[in-house]
Amino acid sequence: MTAVLYNRGYRCVFRPAVEARTGNPSTCLTGPRHALKTVYDIKGPVKFRRFTTSERMPKKGKKGGKKKGKSSSSKHDSDKVEGLEADAGTMMDITDADGKLKPGSAADGKGGKKKKKGKKKKVSTADKALEKLEKAADKLKANKIFFIPFVNRMDRWLAANSQLAVQLFKKCDQEEEGYINYDDFKSGMFDLGVICNRVELHLLAKLMDRENSGDIDYYDIPKGLQYVRELEEMEKEAEEAENILIKTDRTMDHCKVCKMGINGPSMIKNPRYLLLELVFVTFHANADHPWHLEELVHTHIPVCGLLQLIAELTGIQSTKLSLFNDKSRNREAMLPPDMTLKELGYEGESQNEPEETTLYYDYKVEFTGCPILLCDHYFGEEIKLGQRYRPSAEKTAKTKSERKILS
């Protein structure tokens, strides 16, 4: 087998030696003016030589000129194997152990030049804006802290403005099919004065599109978003019914400056809620007292958190604030501050239909910063509640003598 390779203007002939079968290097193509070097093929050693100046590869002619005749190097073309070409810029053999072409070589049809990649499709500015809006809306929907209050707020707004919305969208629906597209829905909602930004309004449009068809049935507006709440409840019940322990990695937000994780409070996936009526025991008979509170809380809130909430809402400065499950205010009825409401037996319900519970609170007055009680005038004497203070005879005599001296 003989192959002719071109590399940097030199034509190199690789010819297996006849003596390769015996293991002796070949002496063919040798001479005093040829630099010899032995390269080894799978079948045996192979000789190659550097050709003289007259035997170098001919240069290409200029464009438009006459074709030159074959050079002297054409006599060596007979050494080529038909259909066999080598990789340009290499001196390596292009055959494998079986004498076949190596994959990826220039002679191999599968290798060689890479296929040209197709051009990317151009995306219009409107499509890019819509894609960006879709991502922002999906992000808001995944945020349960935002999504549930948003659904409740929009449900109340749709119930209050449903008649005006239906009348407006009837005028937009010229074919009277009962459906409008997203753009008409958003424009009409802005005309009605809905309190939403662009992302929130797009999320509302997706929620109103129950069939995910791109059109909204405006006759469903009076129904509100009640079906969204029902779907959320069904998903929660399905997750709780599985009762499978799944190992999940906690994801934390990262600081924008130092890029470290921010270890915030852990979030419970499906919390239960209580609608608490917090009654001030001293004035429990007065139903309109301003210190009677009503708050929606989750069941995993501790009692100390409730006491802190009561202090913030009422402005009570006393540290001796207690919570009770009845009006007796005894030790058996007092709730321990280090336990949660769920641990105390309050199971709770969903956020839309919370469990209603009544608790009582009271506090003790602390005279730690009263300037009257800190006055030295009262030291050494017992004062009984309900009696008027009267100083002793010695103190009255001293005060009378002091007044005479001063006068």
mmCIF file of C-alpha atoms in Angstrom:
data_model
loop_
_atom_site.group_PDB
_atom_site.id
_atom_site.type_symbol
_atom_site.label_atom_id
_atom_site.label_comp_id
_atom_site.label_asym_id
_atom_site.label_seq_id
_atom_site.Cartn_x
_atom_site.Cartn_y
_atom_site.Cartn_z
ATOM 1 C CA MET A 1 0.000 0.000 0.000
ATOM 2 C CA THR A 2 1.317 3.440 -0.942
ATOM 3 C CA ALA A 3 -0.042 6.879 0.024
ATOM 4 C CA VAL A 4 1.090 10.356 -0.968
ATOM 5 C CA LEU A 5 0.512 13.168 1.558
ATOM 6 C CA TYR A 6 0.984 16.913 1.069
ATOM 7 C CA ASN A 7 2.230 18.958 4.008
ATOM 8 C CA ARG A 8 3.525 22.532 3.802
ATOM 9 C CA GLY A 9 4.530 22.241 0.141
ATOM 10 C CA TYR A 10 6.296 18.857 0.451
ATOM 11 C CA ARG A 11 5.023 15.658 -1.004
ATOM 12 C CA CYS A 12 5.724 12.677 1.264
ATOM 13 C CA VAL A 13 5.419 9.099 0.083
ATOM 14 C CA PHE A 14 4.550 6.355 2.563
ATOM 15 C CA ARG A 15 5.347 2.895 1.219
ATOM 16 C CA PRO A 16 5.370 -0.246 3.345
ATOM 17 C CA ALA A 17 8.700 -1.977 3.084
ATOM 18 C CA VAL A 18 8.971 -5.406 1.563
ATOM 19 C CA GLU A 19 11.119 -6.406 4.457
ATOM 20 C CA ALA A 20 8.434 -5.333 6.951
ATOM 21 C CA ARG A 21 7.208 -8.874 7.180
ATOM 22 C CA THR A 22 10.620 -10.002 8.344
ATOM 23 C CA GLY A 23 10.903 -7.131 10.832
ATOM 24 C CA ASN A 24 13.863 -5.438 9.064
ATOM 25 C CA PRO A 25 13.526 -1.766 8.065
ATOM 26 C CA SER A 26 13.236 -1.097 4.332
ATOM 27 C CA THR A 27 15.959 0.662 2.325
ATOM 28 C CA CYS A 28 13.771 1.612 -0.640
ATOM 29 C CA LEU A 29 13.752 5.269 -1.800
ATOM 30 C CA THR A 30 17.101 5.855 -0.160
ATOM 31 C CA GLY A 31 19.943 7.965 -1.431
ATOM 32 C CA PRO A 32 22.712 10.299 -0.322
ATOM 33 C CA ARG A 33 20.543 13.418 -0.750
ATOM 34 C CA HIS A 34 17.450 12.107 0.993
ATOM 35 C CA ALA A 35 16.758 12.532 4.731
ATOM 36 C CA LEU A 36 15.305 9.239 6.002
ATOM 37 C CA LYS A 37 13.117 8.608 8.969
ATOM 38 C CA THR A 38 11.198 5.486 9.943
ATOM 39 C CA VAL A 39 7.505 5.660 10.911
ATOM 40 C CA TYR A 40 5.673 2.564 12.004
ATOM 41 C CA ASP A 41 2.448 1.333 10.550
ATOM 42 C CA ILE A 42 0.336 -1.464 12.018
ATOM 43 C CA LYS A 43 1.732 -3.803 9.362
ATOM 44 C CA GLY A 44 5.368 -2.720 9.705
ATOM 45 C CA PRO A 45 7.873 0.117 9.386
ATOM 46 C CA VAL A 46 7.321 2.653 6.614
ATOM 47 C CA LYS A 47 9.912 4.981 5.020
ATOM 48 C CA PHE A 48 9.299 8.534 3.959
ATOM 49 C CA ARG A 49 11.719 11.023 2.393
ATOM 50 C CA ARG A 50 11.946 14.747 1.846
ATOM 51 C CA PHE A 51 11.840 15.498 -1.852
ATOM 52 C CA THR A 52 14.239 17.797 -3.611
ATOM 53 C CA THR A 53 13.315 21.237 -4.893
ATOM 54 C CA SER A 54 12.449 19.963 -8.346
ATOM 55 C CA GLU A 55 10.081 17.390 -6.889
ATOM 56 C CA ARG A 56 8.062 19.742 -4.690
ATOM 57 C CA MET A 57 4.335 20.285 -5.183
ATOM 58 C CA PRO A 58 3.659 22.799 -7.986
ATOM 59 C CA LYS A 59 2.109 26.139 -7.108
ATOM 60 C CA LYS A 60 -1.400 27.027 -8.240
ATOM 61 C CA GLY A 61 -1.650 29.333 -11.204
ATOM 62 C CA LYS A 62 -3.344 32.727 -11.129
ATOM 63 C CA LYS A 63 -7.027 33.081 -11.960
ATOM 64 C CA GLY A 64 -7.785 33.611 -15.620
ATOM 65 C CA GLY A 65 -4.315 32.473 -16.732
ATOM 66 C CA LYS A 66 -3.396 29.550 -18.903
ATOM 67 C CA LYS A 67 -3.216 26.148 -17.343
ATOM 68 C CA LYS A 68 0.315 24.941 -16.863
ATOM 69 C CA GLY A 69 1.350 21.508 -17.840
ATOM 70 C CA LYS A 70 2.059 18.753 -15.450
ATOM 71 C CA SER A 71 5.198 19.196 -13.425
ATOM 72 C CA SER A 72 7.842 16.629 -12.807
ATOM 73 C CA SER A 73 6.146 15.731 -9.580
ATOM 74 C CA SER A 74 3.260 14.225 -11.564
ATOM 75 C CA LYS A 75 5.287 11.100 -12.082
ATOM 76 C CA HIS A 76 4.896 10.353 -8.433
ATOM 77 C CA ASP A 77 1.097 10.531 -8.697
ATOM 78 C CA SER A 78 1.173 6.942 -9.759
ATOM 79 C CA ASP A 79 2.101 6.120 -6.195
ATOM 80 C CA LYS A 80 -1.311 7.298 -4.970
ATOM 81 C CA VAL A 81 -3.971 4.848 -4.004
ATOM 82 C CA GLU A 82 -7.223 5.596 -5.757
ATOM 83 C CA GLY A 83 -9.857 7.212 -3.490
ATOM 84 C CA LEU A 84 -7.339 7.726 -0.648
ATOM 85 C CA GLU A 85 -6.419 11.192 0.607
ATOM 86 C CA ALA A 86 -4.723 12.247 3.830
ATOM 87 C CA ASP A 87 -5.546 14.955 6.299
ATOM 88 C CA ALA A 88 -3.831 18.208 5.393
ATOM 89 C CA GLY A 89 -1.328 19.494 7.903
ATOM 90 C CA THR A 90 -0.522 16.107 9.485
ATOM 91 C CA MET A 91 2.064 13.360 9.059
ATOM 92 C CA MET A 92 -0.042 10.688 10.819
ATOM 93 C CA ASP A 93 -1.349 7.548 9.169
ATOM 94 C CA ILE A 94 -5.063 7.634 8.329
ATOM 95 C CA THR A 95 -5.669 3.868 8.397
ATOM 96 C CA ASP A 96 -6.546 1.643 11.351
ATOM 97 C CA ALA A 97 -5.405 -1.871 12.248
ATOM 98 C CA ASP A 98 -7.624 -3.481 9.585
ATOM 99 C CA GLY A 99 -6.401 -1.150 6.844
ATOM 100 C CA LYS A 100 -9.646 0.804 6.808
ATOM 101 C CA LEU A 101 -10.000 4.577 6.991
ATOM 102 C CA LYS A 102 -10.079 6.045 10.471
ATOM 103 C CA PRO A 103 -13.340 7.801 11.370
ATOM 104 C CA GLY A 104 -13.106 11.602 11.246
ATOM 105 C CA SER A 105 -10.321 11.718 8.653
ATOM 106 C CA ALA A 106 -10.529 13.862 5.529
ATOM 107 C CA ALA A 107 -11.022 10.789 3.336
ATOM 108 C CA ASP A 108 -13.858 9.566 5.516
ATOM 109 C CA GLY A 109 -17.180 10.923 4.306
ATOM 110 C CA LYS A 110 -18.606 11.042 7.819
ATOM 111 C CA GLY A 111 -15.801 13.139 9.288
ATOM 112 C CA GLY A 112 -14.019 16.170 7.981
ATOM 113 C CA LYS A 113 -15.894 19.389 7.644
ATOM 114 C CA LYS A 114 -18.581 20.200 10.191
ATOM 115 C CA LYS A 115 -22.105 20.707 9.056
ATOM 116 C CA LYS A 116 -23.312 24.269 8.993
ATOM 117 C CA LYS A 117 -25.836 25.079 11.668
ATOM 118 C CA GLY A 118 -29.148 26.519 10.619
ATOM 119 C CA LYS A 119 -29.840 30.160 11.273
ATOM 120 C CA LYS A 120 -31.841 31.007 14.370
ATOM 121 C CA LYS A 121 -35.361 32.181 13.812
ATOM 122 C CA LYS A 122 -35.839 35.857 14.423
ATOM 123 C CA VAL A 123 -38.170 36.640 17.320
ATOM 124 C CA SER A 124 -40.203 39.825 17.135
ATOM 125 C CA THR A 125 -40.210 42.420 19.890
ATOM 126 C CA ALA A 126 -43.853 41.667 20.728
ATOM 127 C CA ASP A 127 -43.086 37.947 21.200
ATOM 128 C CA LYS A 128 -40.145 38.759 23.452
ATOM 129 C CA ALA A 129 -42.285 41.065 25.592
ATOM 130 C CA LEU A 130 -45.034 38.414 25.837
ATOM 131 C CA GLU A 131 -42.532 35.747 26.852
ATOM 132 C CA LYS A 132 -41.096 38.032 29.513
ATOM 133 C CA LEU A 133 -44.624 38.771 30.783
ATOM 134 C CA GLU A 134 -45.440 35.046 30.960
ATOM 135 C CA LYS A 135 -42.350 34.323 33.050
ATOM 136 C CA ALA A 136 -43.129 37.161 35.462
ATOM 137 C CA ALA A 137 -46.749 35.962 35.861
ATOM 138 C CA ASP A 138 -45.659 32.369 36.527
ATOM 139 C CA LYS A 139 -43.210 33.626 39.130
ATOM 140 C CA LEU A 140 -45.988 35.515 40.939
ATOM 141 C CA LYS A 141 -48.246 32.464 40.834
ATOM 142 C CA ALA A 142 -45.552 30.286 42.389
ATOM 143 C CA ASN A 143 -45.169 32.751 45.285
ATOM 144 C CA LYS A 144 -47.916 31.534 47.652
ATOM 145 C CA ILE A 145 -47.420 34.488 50.020
ATOM 146 C CA PHE A 146 -48.486 36.819 47.196
ATOM 147 C CA PHE A 147 -50.834 34.553 45.228
ATOM 148 C CA ILE A 148 -53.466 33.686 47.874
ATOM 149 C CA PRO A 149 -54.097 37.328 49.015
ATOM 150 C CA PHE A 150 -54.105 38.369 45.346
ATOM 151 C CA VAL A 151 -56.830 35.826 44.518
ATOM 152 C CA ASN A 152 -58.919 36.978 47.497
ATOM 153 C CA ARG A 153 -58.552 40.644 46.543
ATOM 154 C CA MET A 154 -59.417 40.075 42.884
ATOM 155 C CA ASP A 155 -62.373 37.864 43.823
ATOM 156 C CA ARG A 156 -63.864 40.662 45.931
ATOM 157 C CA TRP A 157 -63.234 43.228 43.191
ATOM 158 C CA LEU A 158 -64.849 41.082 40.480
ATOM 159 C CA ALA A 159 -67.900 40.454 42.669
ATOM 160 C CA ALA A 160 -68.338 44.216 43.206
ATOM 161 C CA ASN A 161 -67.802 45.240 39.548
ATOM 162 C CA SER A 162 -69.119 42.212 37.638
ATOM 163 C CA GLN A 163 -72.195 43.941 36.147
ATOM 164 C CA LEU A 164 -70.209 46.867 34.747
ATOM 165 C CA ALA A 165 -67.592 44.484 33.344
ATOM 166 C CA VAL A 166 -70.154 42.314 31.539
ATOM 167 C CA GLN A 167 -71.863 45.351 30.002
ATOM 168 C CA LEU A 168 -68.522 46.748 28.820
ATOM 169 C CA PHE A 169 -67.318 43.494 27.277
ATOM 170 C CA LYS A 170 -70.640 42.973 25.479
ATOM 171 C CA LYS A 171 -69.897 46.129 23.495
ATOM 172 C CA CYS A 172 -66.452 44.798 22.570
ATOM 173 C CA ASP A 173 -67.871 41.427 21.483
ATOM 174 C CA GLN A 174 -69.310 42.323 18.071
ATOM 175 C CA GLU A 175 -70.019 38.709 17.117
ATOM 176 C CA GLU A 176 -71.804 38.139 20.471
ATOM 177 C CA GLU A 177 -70.073 34.839 21.129
ATOM 178 C CA GLY A 178 -69.440 35.587 24.784
ATOM 179 C CA TYR A 179 -65.634 35.491 24.468
ATOM 180 C CA ILE A 180 -62.955 38.177 24.318
ATOM 181 C CA ASN A 181 -59.196 37.944 23.914
ATOM 182 C CA TYR A 182 -56.574 38.901 26.480
ATOM 183 C CA ASP A 183 -55.896 42.362 25.068
ATOM 184 C CA ASP A 184 -59.579 43.394 25.151
ATOM 185 C CA PHE A 185 -59.904 42.006 28.665
ATOM 186 C CA LYS A 186 -56.894 43.969 29.921
ATOM 187 C CA SER A 187 -58.031 47.198 28.255
ATOM 188 C CA GLY A 188 -61.510 46.859 29.718
ATOM 189 C CA MET A 189 -60.184 46.117 33.200
ATOM 190 C CA PHE A 190 -57.987 49.212 33.088
ATOM 191 C CA ASP A 191 -61.011 51.258 32.002
ATOM 192 C CA LEU A 192 -62.943 49.932 35.002
ATOM 193 C CA GLY A 193 -60.143 51.084 37.310
ATOM 194 C CA VAL A 194 -58.764 47.766 38.520
ATOM 195 C CA ILE A 195 -55.863 48.183 40.946
ATOM 196 C CA CYS A 196 -53.250 46.004 39.213
ATOM 197 C CA ASN A 197 -50.007 46.369 37.358
ATOM 198 C CA ARG A 198 -49.348 44.786 33.956
ATOM 199 C CA VAL A 199 -47.990 41.504 35.348
ATOM 200 C CA GLU A 200 -50.811 41.087 37.867
ATOM 201 C CA LEU A 201 -53.426 41.816 35.210
ATOM 202 C CA HIS A 202 -51.883 39.247 32.882
ATOM 203 C CA LEU A 203 -51.990 36.710 35.720
ATOM 204 C CA LEU A 204 -55.673 37.571 36.295
ATOM 205 C CA ALA A 205 -56.390 37.034 32.590
ATOM 206 C CA LYS A 206 -54.747 33.600 32.717
ATOM 207 C CA LEU A 207 -56.809 32.687 35.788
ATOM 208 C CA MET A 208 -60.031 33.765 34.069
ATOM 209 C CA ASP A 209 -59.131 31.632 31.037
ATOM 210 C CA ARG A 210 -60.263 28.323 32.523
ATOM 211 C CA GLU A 211 -59.821 26.293 29.328
ATOM 212 C CA ASN A 212 -56.428 27.857 28.529
ATOM 213 C CA SER A 213 -57.630 28.676 25.008
ATOM 214 C CA GLY A 214 -56.496 32.300 24.798
ATOM 215 C CA ASP A 215 -60.077 33.628 25.098
ATOM 216 C CA ILE A 216 -62.038 34.613 28.219
ATOM 217 C CA ASP A 217 -65.734 33.960 28.797
ATOM 218 C CA TYR A 218 -66.873 37.280 30.267
ATOM 219 C CA TYR A 219 -70.108 35.704 31.541
ATOM 220 C CA ASP A 220 -67.949 33.888 34.139
ATOM 221 C CA ILE A 221 -66.822 37.181 35.690
ATOM 222 C CA PRO A 222 -69.678 37.237 38.291
ATOM 223 C CA LYS A 223 -68.489 33.812 39.518
ATOM 224 C CA GLY A 224 -65.153 35.356 40.471
ATOM 225 C CA LEU A 225 -62.139 33.201 41.285
ATOM 226 C CA GLN A 226 -63.866 30.712 43.541
ATOM 227 C CA TYR A 227 -62.769 27.808 41.344
ATOM 228 C CA VAL A 228 -59.116 28.795 41.892
ATOM 229 C CA ARG A 229 -59.611 28.421 45.644
ATOM 230 C CA GLU A 230 -61.247 25.040 45.143
ATOM 231 C CA LEU A 231 -58.326 23.851 43.018
ATOM 232 C CA GLU A 232 -55.846 24.992 45.675
ATOM 233 C CA GLU A 233 -57.781 23.085 48.359
ATOM 234 C CA MET A 234 -57.903 19.934 46.215
ATOM 235 C CA GLU A 235 -54.154 20.071 45.619
ATOM 236 C CA LYS A 236 -53.486 20.479 49.344
ATOM 237 C CA GLU A 237 -55.748 17.559 50.230
ATOM 238 C CA ALA A 238 -54.077 15.369 47.615
ATOM 239 C CA GLU A 239 -50.628 16.174 49.010
ATOM 240 C CA GLU A 240 -51.727 15.495 52.575
ATOM 241 C CA ALA A 241 -53.371 12.199 51.551
ATOM 242 C CA GLU A 242 -50.114 10.827 50.162
ATOM 243 C CA ASN A 243 -48.231 11.121 53.484
ATOM 244 C CA ILE A 244 -44.929 10.338 51.797
ATOM 245 C CA LEU A 245 -41.711 11.627 53.292
ATOM 246 C CA ILE A 246 -39.810 13.350 50.500
ATOM 247 C CA LYS A 247 -36.319 14.672 51.008
ATOM 248 C CA THR A 248 -36.084 18.206 49.674
ATOM 249 C CA ASP A 249 -33.197 20.653 49.638
ATOM 250 C CA ARG A 250 -33.940 23.999 51.185
ATOM 251 C CA THR A 251 -33.431 26.903 48.802
ATOM 252 C CA MET A 252 -32.360 30.227 50.265
ATOM 253 C CA ASP A 253 -32.174 33.698 48.833
ATOM 254 C CA HIS A 254 -28.675 35.075 48.333
ATOM 255 C CA CYS A 255 -27.308 38.426 49.400
ATOM 256 C CA LYS A 256 -26.694 40.752 46.452
ATOM 257 C CA VAL A 257 -23.374 41.938 47.894
ATOM 258 C CA CYS A 258 -21.643 38.925 49.470
ATOM 259 C CA LYS A 259 -23.643 36.231 47.586
ATOM 260 C CA MET A 260 -24.132 34.227 50.793
ATOM 261 C CA GLY A 261 -27.391 32.464 51.620
ATOM 262 C CA ILE A 262 -29.884 34.319 53.808
ATOM 263 C CA ASN A 263 -31.181 32.008 56.509
ATOM 264 C CA GLY A 264 -34.771 33.209 56.933
ATOM 265 C CA PRO A 265 -37.678 31.603 58.778
ATOM 266 C CA SER A 266 -38.852 28.241 57.509
ATOM 267 C CA MET A 267 -42.107 28.288 55.537
ATOM 268 C CA ILE A 268 -44.804 25.659 56.145
ATOM 269 C CA LYS A 269 -46.137 24.312 52.862
ATOM 270 C CA ASN A 270 -49.857 23.991 53.686
ATOM 271 C CA PRO A 271 -50.658 26.031 56.836
ATOM 272 C CA ARG A 272 -53.991 25.934 58.643
ATOM 273 C CA TYR A 273 -55.680 29.094 59.876
ATOM 274 C CA LEU A 274 -57.751 30.293 62.836
ATOM 275 C CA LEU A 275 -59.991 33.338 63.045
ATOM 276 C CA LEU A 276 -59.297 34.420 66.638
ATOM 277 C CA GLU A 277 -61.537 36.689 68.660
ATOM 278 C CA LEU A 278 -59.243 38.078 71.363
ATOM 279 C CA VAL A 279 -61.390 39.446 74.202
ATOM 280 C CA PHE A 280 -60.065 41.731 76.958
ATOM 281 C CA VAL A 281 -61.363 39.979 80.106
ATOM 282 C CA THR A 282 -61.896 43.117 82.207
ATOM 283 C CA PHE A 283 -64.409 44.504 79.689
ATOM 284 C CA HIS A 284 -65.777 41.265 78.243
ATOM 285 C CA ALA A 285 -69.366 42.460 78.885
ATOM 286 C CA ASN A 286 -68.803 45.472 76.632
ATOM 287 C CA ALA A 287 -68.917 44.078 73.087
ATOM 288 C CA ASP A 288 -67.796 47.358 71.474
ATOM 289 C CA HIS A 289 -64.644 47.831 73.536
ATOM 290 C CA PRO A 290 -61.717 48.876 71.288
ATOM 291 C CA TRP A 291 -59.405 46.304 72.887
ATOM 292 C CA HIS A 292 -61.534 43.396 71.655
ATOM 293 C CA LEU A 293 -59.557 42.159 68.625
ATOM 294 C CA GLU A 294 -60.214 39.841 65.696
ATOM 295 C CA GLU A 295 -57.190 38.416 63.859
ATOM 296 C CA LEU A 296 -56.542 35.702 61.239
ATOM 297 C CA VAL A 297 -53.503 33.649 62.295
ATOM 298 C CA HIS A 298 -51.989 30.284 61.376
ATOM 299 C CA THR A 299 -51.987 27.377 63.808
ATOM 300 C CA HIS A 300 -48.193 27.092 64.084
ATOM 301 C CA ILE A 301 -47.873 30.546 65.686
ATOM 302 C CA PRO A 302 -46.669 30.326 69.318
ATOM 303 C CA VAL A 303 -48.609 31.875 72.191
ATOM 304 C CA CYS A 304 -45.775 34.345 72.837
ATOM 305 C CA GLY A 305 -46.190 35.556 69.245
ATOM 306 C CA LEU A 306 -49.885 36.203 69.914
ATOM 307 C CA LEU A 307 -49.038 38.140 73.076
ATOM 308 C CA GLN A 308 -46.588 40.278 71.109
ATOM 309 C CA LEU A 309 -49.267 40.907 68.483
ATOM 310 C CA ILE A 310 -51.752 41.989 71.188
ATOM 311 C CA ALA A 311 -49.195 44.363 72.710
ATOM 312 C CA GLU A 312 -48.514 45.960 69.318
ATOM 313 C CA LEU A 313 -52.211 46.431 68.501
ATOM 314 C CA THR A 314 -53.299 47.756 71.902
ATOM 315 C CA GLY A 315 -50.158 49.588 73.079
ATOM 316 C CA ILE A 316 -49.989 47.690 76.395
ATOM 317 C CA GLN A 317 -46.571 48.232 77.973
ATOM 318 C CA SER A 318 -46.869 45.611 80.698
ATOM 319 C CA THR A 319 -44.657 42.541 80.473
ATOM 320 C CA LYS A 320 -47.123 40.471 82.517
ATOM 321 C CA LEU A 321 -49.555 39.744 79.690
ATOM 322 C CA SER A 322 -51.335 36.366 79.692
ATOM 323 C CA LEU A 323 -53.680 34.460 77.372
ATOM 324 C CA PHE A 324 -56.524 32.226 78.598
ATOM 325 C CA ASN A 325 -58.994 29.835 76.994
ATOM 326 C CA ASP A 326 -61.876 31.028 79.249
ATOM 327 C CA LYS A 327 -62.892 33.972 81.460
ATOM 328 C CA SER A 328 -61.780 32.412 84.758
ATOM 329 C CA ARG A 329 -58.172 33.676 84.468
ATOM 330 C CA ASN A 330 -56.824 30.883 86.669
ATOM 331 C CA ARG A 331 -53.623 28.943 86.160
ATOM 332 C CA GLU A 332 -55.375 25.963 84.547
ATOM 333 C CA ALA A 333 -56.871 28.193 81.839
ATOM 334 C CA MET A 334 -53.630 30.059 81.063
ATOM 335 C CA LEU A 335 -51.931 29.013 77.815
ATOM 336 C CA PRO A 336 -48.164 28.332 78.050
ATOM 337 C CA PRO A 337 -46.272 30.918 75.985
ATOM 338 C CA ASP A 338 -43.732 28.467 74.525
ATOM 339 C CA MET A 339 -46.314 26.233 72.768
ATOM 340 C CA THR A 340 -48.052 26.724 69.435
ATOM 341 C CA LEU A 341 -51.794 26.777 68.936
ATOM 342 C CA LYS A 342 -51.615 23.503 67.024
ATOM 343 C CA GLU A 343 -49.832 21.824 69.920
ATOM 344 C CA LEU A 344 -52.608 23.062 72.213
ATOM 345 C CA GLY A 345 -55.278 21.307 70.125
ATOM 346 C CA TYR A 346 -56.393 24.026 67.705
ATOM 347 C CA GLU A 347 -56.315 22.281 64.300
ATOM 348 C CA GLY A 348 -57.616 25.118 62.116
ATOM 349 C CA GLU A 349 -59.041 25.069 58.591
ATOM 350 C CA SER A 350 -58.253 26.624 55.219
ATOM 351 C CA GLN A 351 -57.540 30.314 54.799
ATOM 352 C CA ASN A 352 -60.802 30.919 52.974
ATOM 353 C CA GLU A 353 -62.890 29.160 55.665
ATOM 354 C CA PRO A 354 -60.856 29.426 58.907
ATOM 355 C CA GLU A 355 -61.912 27.926 62.218
ATOM 356 C CA GLU A 356 -63.431 30.528 64.550
ATOM 357 C CA THR A 357 -62.089 30.505 68.143
ATOM 358 C CA THR A 358 -62.395 32.838 71.135
ATOM 359 C CA LEU A 359 -59.489 33.478 73.530
ATOM 360 C CA TYR A 360 -59.203 35.893 76.476
ATOM 361 C CA TYR A 361 -56.259 38.018 77.592
ATOM 362 C CA ASP A 362 -55.403 40.156 80.575
ATOM 363 C CA TYR A 363 -52.376 41.897 82.062
ATOM 364 C CA LYS A 364 -51.068 43.084 85.422
ATOM 365 C CA VAL A 365 -50.087 46.695 86.109
ATOM 366 C CA GLU A 366 -46.426 47.237 86.902
ATOM 367 C CA PHE A 367 -45.472 50.359 88.880
ATOM 368 C CA THR A 368 -41.799 50.260 88.023
ATOM 369 C CA GLY A 369 -41.584 53.750 86.527
ATOM 370 C CA CYS A 370 -44.218 55.665 88.522
ATOM 371 C CA PRO A 371 -42.692 58.894 89.972
ATOM 372 C CA ILE A 372 -45.260 59.011 92.798
ATOM 373 C CA LEU A 373 -44.411 55.518 94.043
ATOM 374 C CA LEU A 374 -40.715 56.309 93.831
ATOM 375 C CA CYS A 375 -41.134 59.379 96.059
ATOM 376 C CA ASP A 376 -39.348 59.156 99.463
ATOM 377 C CA HIS A 377 -42.432 60.612 101.173
ATOM 378 C CA TYR A 378 -44.037 57.154 101.341
ATOM 379 C CA PHE A 379 -41.097 55.168 102.627
ATOM 380 C CA GLY A 380 -41.521 53.430 105.983
ATOM 381 C CA GLU A 381 -45.325 53.611 106.118
ATOM 382 C CA GLU A 382 -48.029 51.152 105.177
ATOM 383 C CA ILE A 383 -50.723 52.368 102.814
ATOM 384 C CA LYS A 384 -53.937 50.430 102.488
ATOM 385 C CA LEU A 385 -55.989 50.647 99.347
ATOM 386 C CA GLY A 386 -59.205 52.639 99.721
ATOM 387 C CA GLN A 387 -57.893 54.792 102.600
ATOM 388 C CA ARG A 388 -56.782 58.370 102.356
ATOM 389 C CA TYR A 389 -53.164 59.004 103.217
ATOM 390 C CA ARG A 390 -52.626 60.887 106.507
ATOM 391 C CA PRO A 391 -49.094 61.667 107.736
ATOM 392 C CA SER A 392 -48.029 60.855 111.310
ATOM 393 C CA ALA A 393 -47.981 63.455 114.187
ATOM 394 C CA GLU A 394 -44.174 63.686 114.138
ATOM 395 C CA LYS A 395 -44.109 64.610 110.483
ATOM 396 C CA THR A 396 -46.830 67.219 110.941
ATOM 397 C CA ALA A 397 -44.900 68.824 113.874
ATOM 398 C CA LYS A 398 -41.716 68.978 111.796
ATOM 399 C CA THR A 399 -43.506 70.632 108.918
ATOM 400 C CA LYS A 400 -45.108 73.230 111.242
ATOM 401 C CA SER A 401 -41.756 74.109 112.870
ATOM 402 C CA GLU A 402 -40.115 74.412 109.443
ATOM 403 C CA ARG A 403 -42.841 76.778 108.302
ATOM 404 C CA LYS A 404 -42.320 79.031 111.385
ATOM 405 C CA ILE A 405 -38.591 79.195 110.800
ATOM 406 C CA LEU A 406 -39.085 80.110 107.170
ATOM 407 C CA SER A 407 -41.610 82.791 108.033
#
